[in-house]
Amino acid sequence: MPNSNAKLHTNHRGGREASRRELVSRSLQSAQHCLENQDFGTAYAHYLLVLNLAPELKTTVKETFQFTLFKWAEELDSLARIQDLFNCYEQALELYPNDEVICNSMGEHLFRMGFRDEAAGYFHKAVKLNPDFADAKENFYRVANWLVERWHFIMLNDAKRNLTYLRAIENAVHSGSKSVLDIGTGTGILSMFAKKVGASFVYACELSKTMYELARDVVAANNMEREIKLLHLKSLDIEIPKHIPERVSLVVTETVDAGLFGEGIVESLIHAWEHLLLQPK
């Protein structure tokens, strides 16, 4: 009897496997037929079924799946079915989370719809996945020109201004301010100044996704990624001890420009003084 049960179980499992292979084969044929008839939506649905039933085929059908996704996305875009479009890309990225071509395409849709910060994140990921991907690099630089204000470049090349910041931070740290919070870190230059002159703990927050990713790259290029904690947050949203362990002894910021009040820097500094900065005894 035990041998008979085992045989039945084996036969049942073999039957299920045969059914799976048959369904995958039929779905592939249906997908190809739909592509020939330019029925991209149905073809996309068939490929989703195939990839979920037979993940071992991911490499085999990858290029055709990408083509189908992009064609279906174009149709959804033309029909203003934006949520459906994003849902398709989310499904595709679940199947191919490290596919630079899909990330780049998602970024292009986001950019055209005006979601530039989010688009920059996908372009940046695509470049990270494949540094030689020319389209993604061009897209990332293009969106960065929209998001990185020109005064950032002016400030970074102002040696006198930067030296003044460096000396001021150095004086504060040497006077006992060992923990530093950099509000609106941008490229991370003030945080690196603080670490360079001896601050024990350095935290930096940046609301812009593009600038946050840029700061991460700059900090890593200077071998300080383990010494500076970067937060993709607005300073008003920083909580103790959720984001930083305790109040800091020094707050620095470069957000004071022509957009002083528009950026909410006054509110940020008041919040930092009341909630994040050590109070004088």
PDB file of C-alpha atoms in Angstrom:
ATOM      1  CA  MET A   1       0.000   0.000   0.000  1.00  0.00           C
ATOM      2  CA  PRO A   2       2.768   2.581   0.840  1.00  0.00           C
ATOM      3  CA  ASN A   3       4.431   1.900  -2.527  1.00  0.00           C
ATOM      4  CA  SER A   4       1.087   2.350  -4.242  1.00  0.00           C
ATOM      5  CA  ASN A   5       0.480   5.716  -2.525  1.00  0.00           C
ATOM      6  CA  ALA A   6       3.959   6.919  -3.441  1.00  0.00           C
ATOM      7  CA  LYS A   7       3.365   5.947  -7.050  1.00  0.00           C
ATOM      8  CA  LEU A   8       0.055   7.803  -7.117  1.00  0.00           C
ATOM      9  CA  HIS A   9       1.727  10.896  -5.638  1.00  0.00           C
ATOM     10  CA  THR A  10       4.502  10.718  -8.245  1.00  0.00           C
ATOM     11  CA  ASN A  11       2.001  10.335 -11.052  1.00  0.00           C
ATOM     12  CA  HIS A  12      -0.039  13.272  -9.745  1.00  0.00           C
ATOM     13  CA  ARG A  13       3.052  15.456  -9.529  1.00  0.00           C
ATOM     14  CA  GLY A  14       4.090  14.415 -13.026  1.00  0.00           C
ATOM     15  CA  GLY A  15       0.621  15.241 -14.292  1.00  0.00           C
ATOM     16  CA  ARG A  16       0.747  18.714 -12.771  1.00  0.00           C
ATOM     17  CA  GLU A  17       4.143  19.344 -14.325  1.00  0.00           C
ATOM     18  CA  ALA A  18       2.884  18.236 -17.729  1.00  0.00           C
ATOM     19  CA  SER A  19      -0.127  20.559 -17.357  1.00  0.00           C
ATOM     20  CA  ARG A  20       2.147  23.444 -16.411  1.00  0.00           C
ATOM     21  CA  ARG A  21       4.353  22.898 -19.453  1.00  0.00           C
ATOM     22  CA  GLU A  22       1.318  22.679 -21.695  1.00  0.00           C
ATOM     23  CA  LEU A  23      -0.149  25.920 -20.313  1.00  0.00           C
ATOM     24  CA  VAL A  24       3.185  27.712 -20.677  1.00  0.00           C
ATOM     25  CA  SER A  25       3.536  26.492 -24.263  1.00  0.00           C
ATOM     26  CA  ARG A  26       0.015  27.594 -25.190  1.00  0.00           C
ATOM     27  CA  SER A  27       0.481  30.983 -23.523  1.00  0.00           C
ATOM     28  CA  LEU A  28       3.713  31.577 -25.433  1.00  0.00           C
ATOM     29  CA  GLN A  29       1.960  30.738 -28.688  1.00  0.00           C
ATOM     30  CA  SER A  30      -0.945  33.018 -27.802  1.00  0.00           C
ATOM     31  CA  ALA A  31       1.424  35.834 -26.878  1.00  0.00           C
ATOM     32  CA  GLN A  32       3.217  35.540 -30.211  1.00  0.00           C
ATOM     33  CA  HIS A  33      -0.103  35.496 -32.064  1.00  0.00           C
ATOM     34  CA  CYS A  34      -1.219  38.638 -30.197  1.00  0.00           C
ATOM     35  CA  LEU A  35       2.025  40.404 -31.063  1.00  0.00           C
ATOM     36  CA  GLU A  36       1.522  39.607 -34.744  1.00  0.00           C
ATOM     37  CA  ASN A  37      -1.909  41.230 -34.471  1.00  0.00           C
ATOM     38  CA  GLN A  38      -0.526  44.133 -32.402  1.00  0.00           C
ATOM     39  CA  ASP A  39      -2.723  43.202 -29.463  1.00  0.00           C
ATOM     40  CA  PHE A  40      -0.054  44.239 -27.001  1.00  0.00           C
ATOM     41  CA  GLY A  41      -2.230  44.260 -23.895  1.00  0.00           C
ATOM     42  CA  THR A  42      -3.261  40.628 -24.268  1.00  0.00           C
ATOM     43  CA  ALA A  43       0.267  39.633 -25.248  1.00  0.00           C
ATOM     44  CA  TYR A  44       1.573  41.313 -22.102  1.00  0.00           C
ATOM     45  CA  ALA A  45      -0.929  39.377 -19.956  1.00  0.00           C
ATOM     46  CA  HIS A  46       0.179  36.105 -21.550  1.00  0.00           C
ATOM     47  CA  TYR A  47       3.829  36.864 -20.876  1.00  0.00           C
ATOM     48  CA  LEU A  48       3.051  37.673 -17.238  1.00  0.00           C
ATOM     49  CA  LEU A  49       1.397  34.266 -16.923  1.00  0.00           C
ATOM     50  CA  VAL A  50       4.362  32.540 -18.576  1.00  0.00           C
ATOM     51  CA  LEU A  51       6.944  34.242 -16.375  1.00  0.00           C
ATOM     52  CA  ASN A  52       5.025  33.485 -13.209  1.00  0.00           C
ATOM     53  CA  LEU A  53       4.523  29.838 -14.165  1.00  0.00           C
ATOM     54  CA  ALA A  54       7.989  29.332 -15.628  1.00  0.00           C
ATOM     55  CA  PRO A  55      10.527  31.760 -14.132  1.00  0.00           C
ATOM     56  CA  GLU A  56      13.260  29.661 -15.716  1.00  0.00           C
ATOM     57  CA  LEU A  57      12.265  31.278 -19.039  1.00  0.00           C
ATOM     58  CA  LYS A  58      13.083  34.835 -17.884  1.00  0.00           C
ATOM     59  CA  THR A  59      16.279  35.054 -19.883  1.00  0.00           C
ATOM     60  CA  THR A  60      14.748  33.415 -22.968  1.00  0.00           C
ATOM     61  CA  VAL A  61      11.744  35.763 -23.287  1.00  0.00           C
ATOM     62  CA  LYS A  62      13.324  38.884 -21.799  1.00  0.00           C
ATOM     63  CA  GLU A  63      13.732  40.947 -24.967  1.00  0.00           C
ATOM     64  CA  THR A  64      10.300  40.039 -26.317  1.00  0.00           C
ATOM     65  CA  PHE A  65       8.738  40.803 -22.947  1.00  0.00           C
ATOM     66  CA  GLN A  66      10.438  44.213 -22.888  1.00  0.00           C
ATOM     67  CA  PHE A  67       9.181  44.993 -26.390  1.00  0.00           C
ATOM     68  CA  THR A  68       5.645  43.971 -25.422  1.00  0.00           C
ATOM     69  CA  LEU A  69       5.760  46.014 -22.213  1.00  0.00           C
ATOM     70  CA  PHE A  70       6.949  49.144 -23.980  1.00  0.00           C
ATOM     71  CA  LYS A  71       4.349  48.884 -26.751  1.00  0.00           C
ATOM     72  CA  TRP A  72       1.542  48.284 -24.245  1.00  0.00           C
ATOM     73  CA  ALA A  73       2.779  51.174 -22.112  1.00  0.00           C
ATOM     74  CA  GLU A  74       2.631  53.478 -25.147  1.00  0.00           C
ATOM     75  CA  GLU A  75      -1.001  52.511 -25.692  1.00  0.00           C
ATOM     76  CA  LEU A  76      -1.880  53.024 -22.036  1.00  0.00           C
ATOM     77  CA  ASP A  77      -0.167  56.413 -22.108  1.00  0.00           C
ATOM     78  CA  SER A  78      -2.125  57.479 -25.208  1.00  0.00           C
ATOM     79  CA  LEU A  79      -5.351  56.404 -23.475  1.00  0.00           C
ATOM     80  CA  ALA A  80      -4.392  58.337 -20.310  1.00  0.00           C
ATOM     81  CA  ARG A  81      -4.563  55.097 -18.293  1.00  0.00           C
ATOM     82  CA  ILE A  82      -1.702  56.257 -16.120  1.00  0.00           C
ATOM     83  CA  GLN A  83      -2.315  54.014 -13.115  1.00  0.00           C
ATOM     84  CA  ASP A  84      -2.505  50.935 -15.355  1.00  0.00           C
ATOM     85  CA  LEU A  85       0.766  51.993 -16.976  1.00  0.00           C
ATOM     86  CA  PHE A  86       2.534  52.262 -13.631  1.00  0.00           C
ATOM     87  CA  ASN A  87       1.034  48.957 -12.503  1.00  0.00           C
ATOM     88  CA  CYS A  88       2.519  47.257 -15.562  1.00  0.00           C
ATOM     89  CA  TYR A  89       5.970  48.654 -14.833  1.00  0.00           C
ATOM     90  CA  GLU A  90       5.721  47.605 -11.193  1.00  0.00           C
ATOM     91  CA  GLN A  91       4.837  44.069 -12.312  1.00  0.00           C
ATOM     92  CA  ALA A  92       7.710  44.078 -14.781  1.00  0.00           C
ATOM     93  CA  LEU A  93      10.188  45.273 -12.159  1.00  0.00           C
ATOM     94  CA  GLU A  94       9.042  42.568  -9.770  1.00  0.00           C
ATOM     95  CA  LEU A  95      10.004  40.044 -12.439  1.00  0.00           C
ATOM     96  CA  TYR A  96      13.160  41.886 -13.545  1.00  0.00           C
ATOM     97  CA  PRO A  97      14.194  44.060 -10.569  1.00  0.00           C
ATOM     98  CA  ASN A  98      17.697  44.681 -11.934  1.00  0.00           C
ATOM     99  CA  ASP A  99      16.822  45.404 -15.541  1.00  0.00           C
ATOM    100  CA  GLU A 100      18.309  48.748 -16.520  1.00  0.00           C
ATOM    101  CA  VAL A 101      16.248  49.001 -19.727  1.00  0.00           C
ATOM    102  CA  ILE A 102      12.933  48.716 -17.875  1.00  0.00           C
ATOM    103  CA  CYS A 103      14.125  51.170 -15.185  1.00  0.00           C
ATOM    104  CA  ASN A 104      15.127  53.669 -17.861  1.00  0.00           C
ATOM    105  CA  SER A 105      11.799  53.316 -19.675  1.00  0.00           C
ATOM    106  CA  MET A 106       9.877  53.821 -16.434  1.00  0.00           C
ATOM    107  CA  GLY A 107      11.917  56.967 -15.821  1.00  0.00           C
ATOM    108  CA  GLU A 108      11.098  58.292 -19.282  1.00  0.00           C
ATOM    109  CA  HIS A 109       7.368  57.935 -18.653  1.00  0.00           C
ATOM    110  CA  LEU A 110       7.653  59.614 -15.267  1.00  0.00           C
ATOM    111  CA  PHE A 111       9.670  62.481 -16.723  1.00  0.00           C
ATOM    112  CA  ARG A 112       7.127  63.125 -19.495  1.00  0.00           C
ATOM    113  CA  MET A 113       4.375  63.223 -16.885  1.00  0.00           C
ATOM    114  CA  GLY A 114       6.252  65.806 -14.847  1.00  0.00           C
ATOM    115  CA  PHE A 115       7.467  63.505 -12.042  1.00  0.00           C
ATOM    116  CA  ARG A 116      11.059  64.593 -12.486  1.00  0.00           C
ATOM    117  CA  ASP A 117      12.416  63.691  -9.078  1.00  0.00           C
ATOM    118  CA  GLU A 118      10.966  60.181  -9.309  1.00  0.00           C
ATOM    119  CA  ALA A 119      12.237  59.854 -12.891  1.00  0.00           C
ATOM    120  CA  ALA A 120      15.736  60.768 -11.760  1.00  0.00           C
ATOM    121  CA  GLY A 121      15.624  57.909  -9.259  1.00  0.00           C
ATOM    122  CA  TYR A 122      14.911  55.365 -12.010  1.00  0.00           C
ATOM    123  CA  PHE A 123      17.514  56.842 -14.358  1.00  0.00           C
ATOM    124  CA  HIS A 124      20.049  56.772 -11.544  1.00  0.00           C
ATOM    125  CA  LYS A 125      19.256  53.128 -10.804  1.00  0.00           C
ATOM    126  CA  ALA A 126      19.628  52.249 -14.502  1.00  0.00           C
ATOM    127  CA  VAL A 127      23.055  53.889 -14.618  1.00  0.00           C
ATOM    128  CA  LYS A 128      24.056  52.106 -11.421  1.00  0.00           C
ATOM    129  CA  LEU A 129      23.039  48.780 -12.952  1.00  0.00           C
ATOM    130  CA  ASN A 130      24.885  49.505 -16.191  1.00  0.00           C
ATOM    131  CA  PRO A 131      27.346  52.440 -16.141  1.00  0.00           C
ATOM    132  CA  ASP A 132      27.787  52.097 -19.916  1.00  0.00           C
ATOM    133  CA  PHE A 133      24.069  52.519 -20.671  1.00  0.00           C
ATOM    134  CA  ALA A 134      24.271  55.704 -22.761  1.00  0.00           C
ATOM    135  CA  ASP A 135      20.511  56.412 -22.907  1.00  0.00           C
ATOM    136  CA  ALA A 136      20.146  56.205 -19.132  1.00  0.00           C
ATOM    137  CA  LYS A 137      23.159  58.457 -18.552  1.00  0.00           C
ATOM    138  CA  GLU A 138      21.826  61.040 -20.985  1.00  0.00           C
ATOM    139  CA  ASN A 139      18.402  60.908 -19.345  1.00  0.00           C
ATOM    140  CA  PHE A 140      19.858  61.239 -15.849  1.00  0.00           C
ATOM    141  CA  TYR A 141      21.952  64.281 -16.799  1.00  0.00           C
ATOM    142  CA  ARG A 142      18.948  65.822 -18.549  1.00  0.00           C
ATOM    143  CA  VAL A 143      16.653  65.488 -15.535  1.00  0.00           C
ATOM    144  CA  ALA A 144      19.452  66.593 -13.206  1.00  0.00           C
ATOM    145  CA  ASN A 145      19.620  69.870 -15.134  1.00  0.00           C
ATOM    146  CA  TRP A 146      15.968  70.411 -14.233  1.00  0.00           C
ATOM    147  CA  LEU A 147      16.385  69.518 -10.581  1.00  0.00           C
ATOM    148  CA  VAL A 148      19.815  70.757  -9.560  1.00  0.00           C
ATOM    149  CA  GLU A 149      19.541  74.501  -9.274  1.00  0.00           C
ATOM    150  CA  ARG A 150      22.253  76.500 -11.004  1.00  0.00           C
ATOM    151  CA  TRP A 151      23.314  78.130  -7.749  1.00  0.00           C
ATOM    152  CA  HIS A 152      24.555  74.720  -6.571  1.00  0.00           C
ATOM    153  CA  PHE A 153      27.285  74.858  -9.197  1.00  0.00           C
ATOM    154  CA  ILE A 154      28.114  78.462  -8.373  1.00  0.00           C
ATOM    155  CA  MET A 155      28.469  77.634  -4.665  1.00  0.00           C
ATOM    156  CA  LEU A 156      30.579  74.540  -5.254  1.00  0.00           C
ATOM    157  CA  ASN A 157      33.032  76.575  -7.303  1.00  0.00           C
ATOM    158  CA  ASP A 158      33.162  79.462  -4.818  1.00  0.00           C
ATOM    159  CA  ALA A 159      36.424  78.598  -3.057  1.00  0.00           C
ATOM    160  CA  LYS A 160      36.300  81.617  -0.740  1.00  0.00           C
ATOM    161  CA  ARG A 161      32.756  80.815   0.395  1.00  0.00           C
ATOM    162  CA  ASN A 162      33.557  77.159   0.974  1.00  0.00           C
ATOM    163  CA  LEU A 163      36.682  77.972   2.938  1.00  0.00           C
ATOM    164  CA  THR A 164      34.635  80.304   5.152  1.00  0.00           C
ATOM    165  CA  TYR A 165      32.152  77.480   5.851  1.00  0.00           C
ATOM    166  CA  LEU A 166      34.995  75.067   6.549  1.00  0.00           C
ATOM    167  CA  ARG A 167      36.627  77.400   9.064  1.00  0.00           C
ATOM    168  CA  ALA A 168      33.321  78.165  10.784  1.00  0.00           C
ATOM    169  CA  ILE A 169      32.511  74.456  11.140  1.00  0.00           C
ATOM    170  CA  GLU A 170      36.049  73.724  12.300  1.00  0.00           C
ATOM    171  CA  ASN A 171      35.818  76.412  14.998  1.00  0.00           C
ATOM    172  CA  ALA A 172      32.475  75.040  16.217  1.00  0.00           C
ATOM    173  CA  VAL A 173      33.695  71.428  16.304  1.00  0.00           C
ATOM    174  CA  HIS A 174      36.915  72.343  18.076  1.00  0.00           C
ATOM    175  CA  SER A 175      34.830  74.293  20.579  1.00  0.00           C
ATOM    176  CA  GLY A 176      32.980  71.148  21.553  1.00  0.00           C
ATOM    177  CA  SER A 177      30.255  70.604  18.936  1.00  0.00           C
ATOM    178  CA  LYS A 178      30.916  66.944  18.180  1.00  0.00           C
ATOM    179  CA  SER A 179      27.555  65.971  16.652  1.00  0.00           C
ATOM    180  CA  VAL A 180      26.381  67.761  13.507  1.00  0.00           C
ATOM    181  CA  LEU A 181      23.150  67.873  11.492  1.00  0.00           C
ATOM    182  CA  ASP A 182      23.381  69.196   7.917  1.00  0.00           C
ATOM    183  CA  ILE A 183      19.962  70.421   6.716  1.00  0.00           C
ATOM    184  CA  GLY A 184      19.461  70.302   2.944  1.00  0.00           C
ATOM    185  CA  THR A 185      22.842  68.694   2.398  1.00  0.00           C
ATOM    186  CA  GLY A 186      22.813  68.976  -1.405  1.00  0.00           C
ATOM    187  CA  THR A 187      26.093  67.421  -2.534  1.00  0.00           C
ATOM    188  CA  GLY A 188      27.092  66.677   1.066  1.00  0.00           C
ATOM    189  CA  ILE A 189      29.953  69.172   1.146  1.00  0.00           C
ATOM    190  CA  LEU A 190      29.214  70.622   4.607  1.00  0.00           C
ATOM    191  CA  SER A 191      28.791  67.171   6.110  1.00  0.00           C
ATOM    192  CA  MET A 192      32.172  66.162   4.731  1.00  0.00           C
ATOM    193  CA  PHE A 193      33.686  69.367   6.095  1.00  0.00           C
ATOM    194  CA  ALA A 194      32.312  68.478   9.530  1.00  0.00           C
ATOM    195  CA  LYS A 195      33.732  64.971   9.423  1.00  0.00           C
ATOM    196  CA  LYS A 196      37.054  66.198   8.081  1.00  0.00           C
ATOM    197  CA  VAL A 197      37.570  68.602  11.004  1.00  0.00           C
ATOM    198  CA  GLY A 198      36.791  65.968  13.627  1.00  0.00           C
ATOM    199  CA  ALA A 199      33.040  65.754  14.293  1.00  0.00           C
ATOM    200  CA  SER A 200      32.224  62.431  15.925  1.00  0.00           C
ATOM    201  CA  PHE A 201      28.697  62.054  14.536  1.00  0.00           C
ATOM    202  CA  VAL A 202      27.434  63.622  11.311  1.00  0.00           C
ATOM    203  CA  TYR A 203      23.845  63.403  10.041  1.00  0.00           C
ATOM    204  CA  ALA A 204      22.587  64.937   6.803  1.00  0.00           C
ATOM    205  CA  CYS A 205      19.051  65.256   5.438  1.00  0.00           C
ATOM    206  CA  GLU A 206      17.968  65.991   1.884  1.00  0.00           C
ATOM    207  CA  LEU A 207      14.403  66.132   0.575  1.00  0.00           C
ATOM    208  CA  SER A 208      15.184  65.937  -3.152  1.00  0.00           C
ATOM    209  CA  LYS A 209      15.612  62.326  -4.262  1.00  0.00           C
ATOM    210  CA  THR A 210      18.044  63.398  -6.973  1.00  0.00           C
ATOM    211  CA  MET A 211      20.242  65.397  -4.611  1.00  0.00           C
ATOM    212  CA  TYR A 212      20.048  62.637  -1.997  1.00  0.00           C
ATOM    213  CA  GLU A 213      21.332  60.081  -4.511  1.00  0.00           C
ATOM    214  CA  LEU A 214      24.007  62.528  -5.658  1.00  0.00           C
ATOM    215  CA  ALA A 215      25.119  63.113  -2.057  1.00  0.00           C
ATOM    216  CA  ARG A 216      25.357  59.357  -1.517  1.00  0.00           C
ATOM    217  CA  ASP A 217      27.636  59.046  -4.538  1.00  0.00           C
ATOM    218  CA  VAL A 218      29.799  62.006  -3.527  1.00  0.00           C
ATOM    219  CA  VAL A 219      30.127  60.813   0.074  1.00  0.00           C
ATOM    220  CA  ALA A 220      30.973  57.280  -1.087  1.00  0.00           C
ATOM    221  CA  ALA A 221      33.554  58.611  -3.557  1.00  0.00           C
ATOM    222  CA  ASN A 222      35.230  60.304  -0.581  1.00  0.00           C
ATOM    223  CA  ASN A 223      35.114  57.083   1.495  1.00  0.00           C
ATOM    224  CA  MET A 224      32.819  58.613   4.110  1.00  0.00           C
ATOM    225  CA  GLU A 225      29.659  56.539   3.569  1.00  0.00           C
ATOM    226  CA  ARG A 226      30.129  54.827   6.954  1.00  0.00           C
ATOM    227  CA  GLU A 227      30.840  58.082   8.761  1.00  0.00           C
ATOM    228  CA  ILE A 228      27.992  60.257   7.522  1.00  0.00           C
ATOM    229  CA  LYS A 229      24.366  59.138   7.929  1.00  0.00           C
ATOM    230  CA  LEU A 230      22.304  60.420   5.007  1.00  0.00           C
ATOM    231  CA  LEU A 231      18.532  60.757   5.419  1.00  0.00           C
ATOM    232  CA  HIS A 232      16.104  61.176   2.534  1.00  0.00           C
ATOM    233  CA  LEU A 233      13.848  63.353   4.657  1.00  0.00           C
ATOM    234  CA  LYS A 234      12.677  66.880   5.223  1.00  0.00           C
ATOM    235  CA  SER A 235      14.273  68.213   8.399  1.00  0.00           C
ATOM    236  CA  LEU A 236      10.813  68.860   9.850  1.00  0.00           C
ATOM    237  CA  ASP A 237      10.173  65.103   9.691  1.00  0.00           C
ATOM    238  CA  ILE A 238      13.284  64.014  11.579  1.00  0.00           C
ATOM    239  CA  GLU A 239      12.437  62.263  14.828  1.00  0.00           C
ATOM    240  CA  ILE A 240      14.586  61.274  17.804  1.00  0.00           C
ATOM    241  CA  PRO A 241      15.536  58.457  18.257  1.00  0.00           C
ATOM    242  CA  LYS A 242      13.885  57.077  15.106  1.00  0.00           C
ATOM    243  CA  HIS A 243      16.226  58.830  12.661  1.00  0.00           C
ATOM    244  CA  ILE A 244      19.025  60.202  14.816  1.00  0.00           C
ATOM    245  CA  PRO A 245      19.815  58.883  18.299  1.00  0.00           C
ATOM    246  CA  GLU A 246      19.873  62.193  20.179  1.00  0.00           C
ATOM    247  CA  ARG A 247      19.927  65.953  19.842  1.00  0.00           C
ATOM    248  CA  VAL A 248      22.945  67.345  17.969  1.00  0.00           C
ATOM    249  CA  SER A 249      25.248  70.093  19.127  1.00  0.00           C
ATOM    250  CA  LEU A 250      25.575  71.863  15.773  1.00  0.00           C
ATOM    251  CA  VAL A 251      23.216  72.509  12.852  1.00  0.00           C
ATOM    252  CA  VAL A 252      24.608  73.653   9.503  1.00  0.00           C
ATOM    253  CA  THR A 253      22.788  74.505   6.268  1.00  0.00           C
ATOM    254  CA  GLU A 254      23.447  75.949   2.828  1.00  0.00           C
ATOM    255  CA  THR A 255      19.794  76.471   1.985  1.00  0.00           C
ATOM    256  CA  VAL A 256      19.927  80.234   2.552  1.00  0.00           C
ATOM    257  CA  ASP A 257      19.601  81.722  -0.929  1.00  0.00           C
ATOM    258  CA  ALA A 258      17.121  83.851  -2.850  1.00  0.00           C
ATOM    259  CA  GLY A 259      14.457  81.264  -2.015  1.00  0.00           C
ATOM    260  CA  LEU A 260      14.907  81.718   1.726  1.00  0.00           C
ATOM    261  CA  PHE A 261      11.255  81.837   2.698  1.00  0.00           C
ATOM    262  CA  GLY A 262       9.972  79.702  -0.180  1.00  0.00           C
ATOM    263  CA  GLU A 263      12.124  76.769   0.945  1.00  0.00           C
ATOM    264  CA  GLY A 264      10.740  76.943   4.464  1.00  0.00           C
ATOM    265  CA  ILE A 265      14.215  77.279   5.910  1.00  0.00           C
ATOM    266  CA  VAL A 266      12.965  79.515   8.718  1.00  0.00           C
ATOM    267  CA  GLU A 267      10.547  76.806   9.860  1.00  0.00           C
ATOM    268  CA  SER A 268      13.290  74.182   9.473  1.00  0.00           C
ATOM    269  CA  LEU A 269      15.722  76.105  11.652  1.00  0.00           C
ATOM    270  CA  ILE A 270      13.079  76.791  14.303  1.00  0.00           C
ATOM    271  CA  HIS A 271      12.203  73.091  14.340  1.00  0.00           C
ATOM    272  CA  ALA A 272      15.897  72.171  14.577  1.00  0.00           C
ATOM    273  CA  TRP A 273      16.411  74.599  17.464  1.00  0.00           C
ATOM    274  CA  GLU A 274      13.383  73.338  19.396  1.00  0.00           C
ATOM    275  CA  HIS A 275      13.622  69.601  18.744  1.00  0.00           C
ATOM    276  CA  LEU A 276      17.000  68.555  17.323  1.00  0.00           C
ATOM    277  CA  LEU A 277      19.610  70.856  18.818  1.00  0.00           C
ATOM    278  CA  LEU A 278      21.095  70.581  22.283  1.00  0.00           C
ATOM    279  CA  GLN A 279      19.964  73.514  24.393  1.00  0.00           C
ATOM    280  CA  PRO A 280      22.583  75.690  26.113  1.00  0.00           C
ATOM    281  CA  LYS A 281      22.792  75.203  29.850  1.00  0.00           C
TER     282      LYS A 281
END
